[in-house]
Amino acid sequence: MASSSKIRSVLRRTAVPLTATLLALGISVSMATPASASNSYNGNAYIQGTGTFTDDWTDEGVVAEFGGYNRNSNATCLWQKIVFWADSSSGGHRDQIDGYFGHNTTLATHSWQANYMSPTAADGSVGKNTWAAAGKRLRDTDGDGTVDKYDGRYRDIAISRVNGVYHFADADGNDRKASYDARTCTIV
C-alpha cells in the first residue's frame, strides 16, 4: 500500500500538467461560489412567488450550515420554524429558532428530509427540492386564493405573501420578510 506522502507527491506532480492540458483544450474547471446573500438559483433577495402559491417554493435558494449558503438569515429562521416548531413531534424547540443555521438545524433538517421526502434525499441542506417538499404544505385557509399558513404536522405557522414576498411572525410576533440577506428574527 502506497504511503500518503507518495500519493501526495504524485498528485502534486500531475496537477499542474493536467490543469495546463485542460486549459489548452479550452476546458476550464471552476468552483462556483454561491450567492451567499441571495437565492442561489435566481438571485432574489427573498423567498417569494407569483400567481398561485402552490408552486412558489420550487425554486428557492439554499440555506445550509456549510458552504456559505445563507447561514444567517430570515429564510433560515423560517426554515427553523418548520423543523423545530411546525413539524416537531417533541413539543417544539422554539429556542432553536434564531436564524442561524448551525449543527442542530442540520440534524433537524436531515430528519425532516428523511421523514417528508426520502432517506436518500436527506443531506441536511435546504435546497430547491426540500423547499418544494415543504411548499406542498402551504395552505389557503380562508378561501381567498392567497397563502395563510404552513400546515405543520403538529403545529401551524401563520405565513403570508405580500407583493410576492413571504412574511412570517418571529418569536416576538413581529412581521418579518423571509430574506436571504438579513437576519432580524428574534428568538424566544
mmCIF file with all atom_site columns, N, CA, C and O in Angstrom, residues 112-136:
data_model
loop_
_atom_site.group_PDB
_atom_site.id
_atom_site.type_symbol
_atom_site.label_atom_id
_atom_site.label_alt_id
_atom_site.label_comp_id
_atom_site.label_asym_id
_atom_site.label_entity_id
_atom_site.label_seq_id
_atom_site.pdbx_PDB_ins_code
_atom_site.Cartn_x
_atom_site.Cartn_y
_atom_site.Cartn_z
_atom_site.occupancy
_atom_site.B_iso_or_equiv
_atom_site.pdbx_formal_charge
_atom_site.auth_seq_id
_atom_site.auth_comp_id
_atom_site.auth_asym_id
_atom_site.auth_atom_id
_atom_site.pdbx_PDB_model_num
ATOM 1   N N  . TRP A 1 112 ? -36.026 15.804 9.014  1.00 0.00 ? 112 TRP A N  1
ATOM 2   C CA . TRP A 1 112 ? -37.209 16.252 8.277  1.00 0.00 ? 112 TRP A CA 1
ATOM 3   C C  . TRP A 1 112 ? -37.187 15.675 6.869  1.00 0.00 ? 112 TRP A C  1
ATOM 4   O O  . TRP A 1 112 ? -38.203 15.171 6.384  1.00 0.00 ? 112 TRP A O  1
ATOM 5   N N  . GLN A 1 113 ? -36.049 15.757 6.211  1.00 0.00 ? 113 GLN A N  1
ATOM 6   C CA . GLN A 1 113 ? -35.935 15.241 4.844  1.00 0.00 ? 113 GLN A CA 1
ATOM 7   C C  . GLN A 1 113 ? -36.194 13.733 4.799  1.00 0.00 ? 113 GLN A C  1
ATOM 8   O O  . GLN A 1 113 ? -36.866 13.249 3.893  1.00 0.00 ? 113 GLN A O  1
ATOM 9   N N  . ALA A 1 114 ? -35.662 13.007 5.764  1.00 0.00 ? 114 ALA A N  1
ATOM 10  C CA . ALA A 1 114 ? -35.879 11.560 5.802  1.00 0.00 ? 114 ALA A CA 1
ATOM 11  C C  . ALA A 1 114 ? -37.353 11.229 6.009  1.00 0.00 ? 114 ALA A C  1
ATOM 12  O O  . ALA A 1 114 ? -37.865 10.263 5.438  1.00 0.00 ? 114 ALA A O  1
ATOM 13  N N  . ASN A 1 115 ? -38.059 12.046 6.798  1.00 0.00 ? 115 ASN A N  1
ATOM 14  C CA . ASN A 1 115 ? -39.480 11.799 7.084  1.00 0.00 ? 115 ASN A CA 1
ATOM 15  C C  . ASN A 1 115 ? -40.423 12.284 5.995  1.00 0.00 ? 115 ASN A C  1
ATOM 16  O O  . ASN A 1 115 ? -41.440 11.659 5.731  1.00 0.00 ? 115 ASN A O  1
ATOM 17  N N  . TYR A 1 116 ? -40.124 13.434 5.390  1.00 0.00 ? 116 TYR A N  1
ATOM 18  C CA . TYR A 1 116 ? -41.065 14.063 4.464  1.00 0.00 ? 116 TYR A CA 1
ATOM 19  C C  . TYR A 1 116 ? -40.666 13.936 2.997  1.00 0.00 ? 116 TYR A C  1
ATOM 20  O O  . TYR A 1 116 ? -41.453 14.265 2.115  1.00 0.00 ? 116 TYR A O  1
ATOM 21  N N  . MET A 1 117 ? -39.461 13.482 2.738  1.00 0.00 ? 117 MET A N  1
ATOM 22  C CA . MET A 1 117 ? -39.010 13.297 1.356  1.00 0.00 ? 117 MET A CA 1
ATOM 23  C C  . MET A 1 117 ? -38.621 11.824 1.184  1.00 0.00 ? 117 MET A C  1
ATOM 24  O O  . MET A 1 117 ? -39.473 11.007 0.919  1.00 0.00 ? 117 MET A O  1
ATOM 25  N N  . SER A 1 118 ? -37.353 11.529 1.364  1.00 0.00 ? 118 SER A N  1
ATOM 26  C CA . SER A 1 118 ? -36.892 10.146 1.352  1.00 0.00 ? 118 SER A CA 1
ATOM 27  C C  . SER A 1 118 ? -35.552 10.079 2.063  1.00 0.00 ? 118 SER A C  1
ATOM 28  O O  . SER A 1 118 ? -34.830 11.083 2.112  1.00 0.00 ? 118 SER A O  1
ATOM 29  N N  . PRO A 1 119 ? -35.204 8.927  2.596  1.00 0.00 ? 119 PRO A N  1
ATOM 30  C CA . PRO A 1 119 ? -33.907 8.813  3.275  1.00 0.00 ? 119 PRO A CA 1
ATOM 31  C C  . PRO A 1 119 ? -32.729 9.172  2.367  1.00 0.00 ? 119 PRO A C  1
ATOM 32  O O  . PRO A 1 119 ? -31.745 9.729  2.837  1.00 0.00 ? 119 PRO A O  1
ATOM 33  N N  . THR A 1 120 ? -32.833 8.895  1.092  1.00 0.00 ? 120 THR A N  1
ATOM 34  C CA . THR A 1 120 ? -31.730 9.219  0.182  1.00 0.00 ? 120 THR A CA 1
ATOM 35  C C  . THR A 1 120 ? -31.631 10.719 -0.101 1.00 0.00 ? 120 THR A C  1
ATOM 36  O O  . THR A 1 120 ? -30.591 11.197 -0.522 1.00 0.00 ? 120 THR A O  1
ATOM 37  N N  . ALA A 1 121 ? -32.700 11.460 0.125  1.00 0.00 ? 121 ALA A N  1
ATOM 38  C CA . ALA A 1 121 ? -32.682 12.916 -0.090 1.00 0.00 ? 121 ALA A CA 1
ATOM 39  C C  . ALA A 1 121 ? -32.143 13.659 1.123  1.00 0.00 ? 121 ALA A C  1
ATOM 40  O O  . ALA A 1 121 ? -31.901 14.855 1.056  1.00 0.00 ? 121 ALA A O  1
ATOM 41  N N  . ALA A 1 122 ? -31.961 12.965 2.220  1.00 0.00 ? 122 ALA A N  1
ATOM 42  C CA . ALA A 1 122 ? -31.580 13.596 3.477  1.00 0.00 ? 122 ALA A CA 1
ATOM 43  C C  . ALA A 1 122 ? -30.095 13.949 3.493  1.00 0.00 ? 122 ALA A C  1
ATOM 44  O O  . ALA A 1 122 ? -29.251 13.098 3.736  1.00 0.00 ? 122 ALA A O  1
ATOM 45  N N  . ASP A 1 123 ? -29.800 15.233 3.226  1.00 0.00 ? 123 ASP A N  1
ATOM 46  C CA . ASP A 1 123 ? -28.415 15.693 3.254  1.00 0.00 ? 123 ASP A CA 1
ATOM 47  C C  . ASP A 1 123 ? -28.193 16.807 4.275  1.00 0.00 ? 123 ASP A C  1
ATOM 48  O O  . ASP A 1 123 ? -27.080 17.269 4.461  1.00 0.00 ? 123 ASP A O  1
ATOM 49  N N  . GLY A 1 124 ? -29.261 17.278 4.920  1.00 0.00 ? 124 GLY A N  1
ATOM 50  C CA . GLY A 1 124 ? -29.141 18.305 5.945  1.00 0.00 ? 124 GLY A CA 1
ATOM 51  C C  . GLY A 1 124 ? -29.048 19.725 5.418  1.00 0.00 ? 124 GLY A C  1
ATOM 52  O O  . GLY A 1 124 ? -28.939 20.667 6.179  1.00 0.00 ? 124 GLY A O  1
ATOM 53  N N  . SER A 1 125 ? -29.107 19.880 4.111  1.00 0.00 ? 125 SER A N  1
ATOM 54  C CA . SER A 1 125 ? -29.055 21.192 3.477  1.00 0.00 ? 125 SER A CA 1
ATOM 55  C C  . SER A 1 125 ? -30.404 21.458 2.817  1.00 0.00 ? 125 SER A C  1
ATOM 56  O O  . SER A 1 125 ? -30.985 20.571 2.214  1.00 0.00 ? 125 SER A O  1
ATOM 57  N N  . VAL A 1 126 ? -30.901 22.686 2.934  1.00 0.00 ? 126 VAL A N  1
ATOM 58  C CA . VAL A 1 126 ? -32.212 23.020 2.383  1.00 0.00 ? 126 VAL A CA 1
ATOM 59  C C  . VAL A 1 126 ? -32.022 23.697 1.027  1.00 0.00 ? 126 VAL A C  1
ATOM 60  O O  . VAL A 1 126 ? -31.589 24.839 0.948  1.00 0.00 ? 126 VAL A O  1
ATOM 61  N N  . GLY A 1 127 ? -32.344 22.957 -0.036 1.00 0.00 ? 127 GLY A N  1
ATOM 62  C CA . GLY A 1 127 ? -32.252 23.485 -1.393 1.00 0.00 ? 127 GLY A CA 1
ATOM 63  C C  . GLY A 1 127 ? -33.600 23.417 -2.078 1.00 0.00 ? 127 GLY A C  1
ATOM 64  O O  . GLY A 1 127 ? -34.643 23.293 -1.430 1.00 0.00 ? 127 GLY A O  1
ATOM 65  N N  . LYS A 1 128 ? -33.573 23.487 -3.409 1.00 0.00 ? 128 LYS A N  1
ATOM 66  C CA . LYS A 1 128 ? -34.814 23.514 -4.193 1.00 0.00 ? 128 LYS A CA 1
ATOM 67  C C  . LYS A 1 128 ? -35.765 22.376 -3.843 1.00 0.00 ? 128 LYS A C  1
ATOM 68  O O  . LYS A 1 128 ? -36.954 22.603 -3.650 1.00 0.00 ? 128 LYS A O  1
ATOM 69  N N  . ASN A 1 129 ? -35.273 21.167 -3.773 1.00 0.00 ? 129 ASN A N  1
ATOM 70  C CA . ASN A 1 129 ? -36.151 20.015 -3.542 1.00 0.00 ? 129 ASN A CA 1
ATOM 71  C C  . ASN A 1 129 ? -36.762 20.028 -2.145 1.00 0.00 ? 129 ASN A C  1
ATOM 72  O O  . ASN A 1 129 ? -37.925 19.671 -1.967 1.00 0.00 ? 129 ASN A O  1
ATOM 73  N N  . THR A 1 130 ? -35.981 20.441 -1.159 1.00 0.00 ? 130 THR A N  1
ATOM 74  C CA . THR A 1 130 ? -36.504 20.484 0.203  1.00 0.00 ? 130 THR A CA 1
ATOM 75  C C  . THR A 1 130 ? -37.535 21.597 0.348  1.00 0.00 ? 130 THR A C  1
ATOM 76  O O  . THR A 1 130 ? -38.605 21.392 0.930  1.00 0.00 ? 130 THR A O  1
ATOM 77  N N  . TRP A 1 131 ? -37.224 22.784 -0.205 1.00 0.00 ? 131 TRP A N  1
ATOM 78  C CA . TRP A 1 131 ? -38.217 23.864 -0.174 1.00 0.00 ? 131 TRP A CA 1
ATOM 79  C C  . TRP A 1 131 ? -39.495 23.438 -0.896 1.00 0.00 ? 131 TRP A C  1
ATOM 80  O O  . TRP A 1 131 ? -40.604 23.723 -0.438 1.00 0.00 ? 131 TRP A O  1
ATOM 81  N N  . ALA A 1 132 ? -39.346 22.761 -2.039 1.00 0.00 ? 132 ALA A N  1
ATOM 82  C CA . ALA A 1 132 ? -40.531 22.323 -2.796 1.00 0.00 ? 132 ALA A CA 1
ATOM 83  C C  . ALA A 1 132 ? -41.373 21.353 -1.977 1.00 0.00 ? 132 ALA A C  1
ATOM 84  O O  . ALA A 1 132 ? -42.603 21.432 -1.975 1.00 0.00 ? 132 ALA A O  1
ATOM 85  N N  . ALA A 1 133 ? -40.722 20.429 -1.263 1.00 0.00 ? 133 ALA A N  1
ATOM 86  C CA . ALA A 1 133 ? -41.455 19.481 -0.422 1.00 0.00 ? 133 ALA A CA 1
ATOM 87  C C  . ALA A 1 133 ? -42.199 20.219 0.691  1.00 0.00 ? 133 ALA A C  1
ATOM 88  O O  . ALA A 1 133 ? -43.362 19.916 0.984  1.00 0.00 ? 133 ALA A O  1
ATOM 89  N N  . ALA A 1 134 ? -41.553 21.201 1.302  1.00 0.00 ? 134 ALA A N  1
ATOM 90  C CA . ALA A 1 134 ? -42.211 21.994 2.348  1.00 0.00 ? 134 ALA A CA 1
ATOM 91  C C  . ALA A 1 134 ? -43.340 22.831 1.745  1.00 0.00 ? 134 ALA A C  1
ATOM 92  O O  . ALA A 1 134 ? -44.399 22.998 2.364  1.00 0.00 ? 134 ALA A O  1
ATOM 93  N N  . GLY A 1 135 ? -43.132 23.333 0.543  1.00 0.00 ? 135 GLY A N  1
ATOM 94  C CA . GLY A 1 135 ? -44.136 24.167 -0.113 1.00 0.00 ? 135 GLY A CA 1
ATOM 95  C C  . GLY A 1 135 ? -45.447 23.451 -0.382 1.00 0.00 ? 135 GLY A C  1
ATOM 96  O O  . GLY A 1 135 ? -46.491 24.086 -0.527 1.00 0.00 ? 135 GLY A O  1
ATOM 97  N N  . LYS A 1 136 ? -45.401 22.129 -0.422 1.00 0.00 ? 136 LYS A N  1
ATOM 98  C CA . LYS A 1 136 ? -46.634 21.354 -0.610 1.00 0.00 ? 136 LYS A CA 1
ATOM 99  C C  . LYS A 1 136 ? -47.565 21.479 0.592  1.00 0.00 ? 136 LYS A C  1
ATOM 100 O O  . LYS A 1 136 ? -48.721 21.107 0.521  1.00 0.00 ? 136 LYS A O  1
#
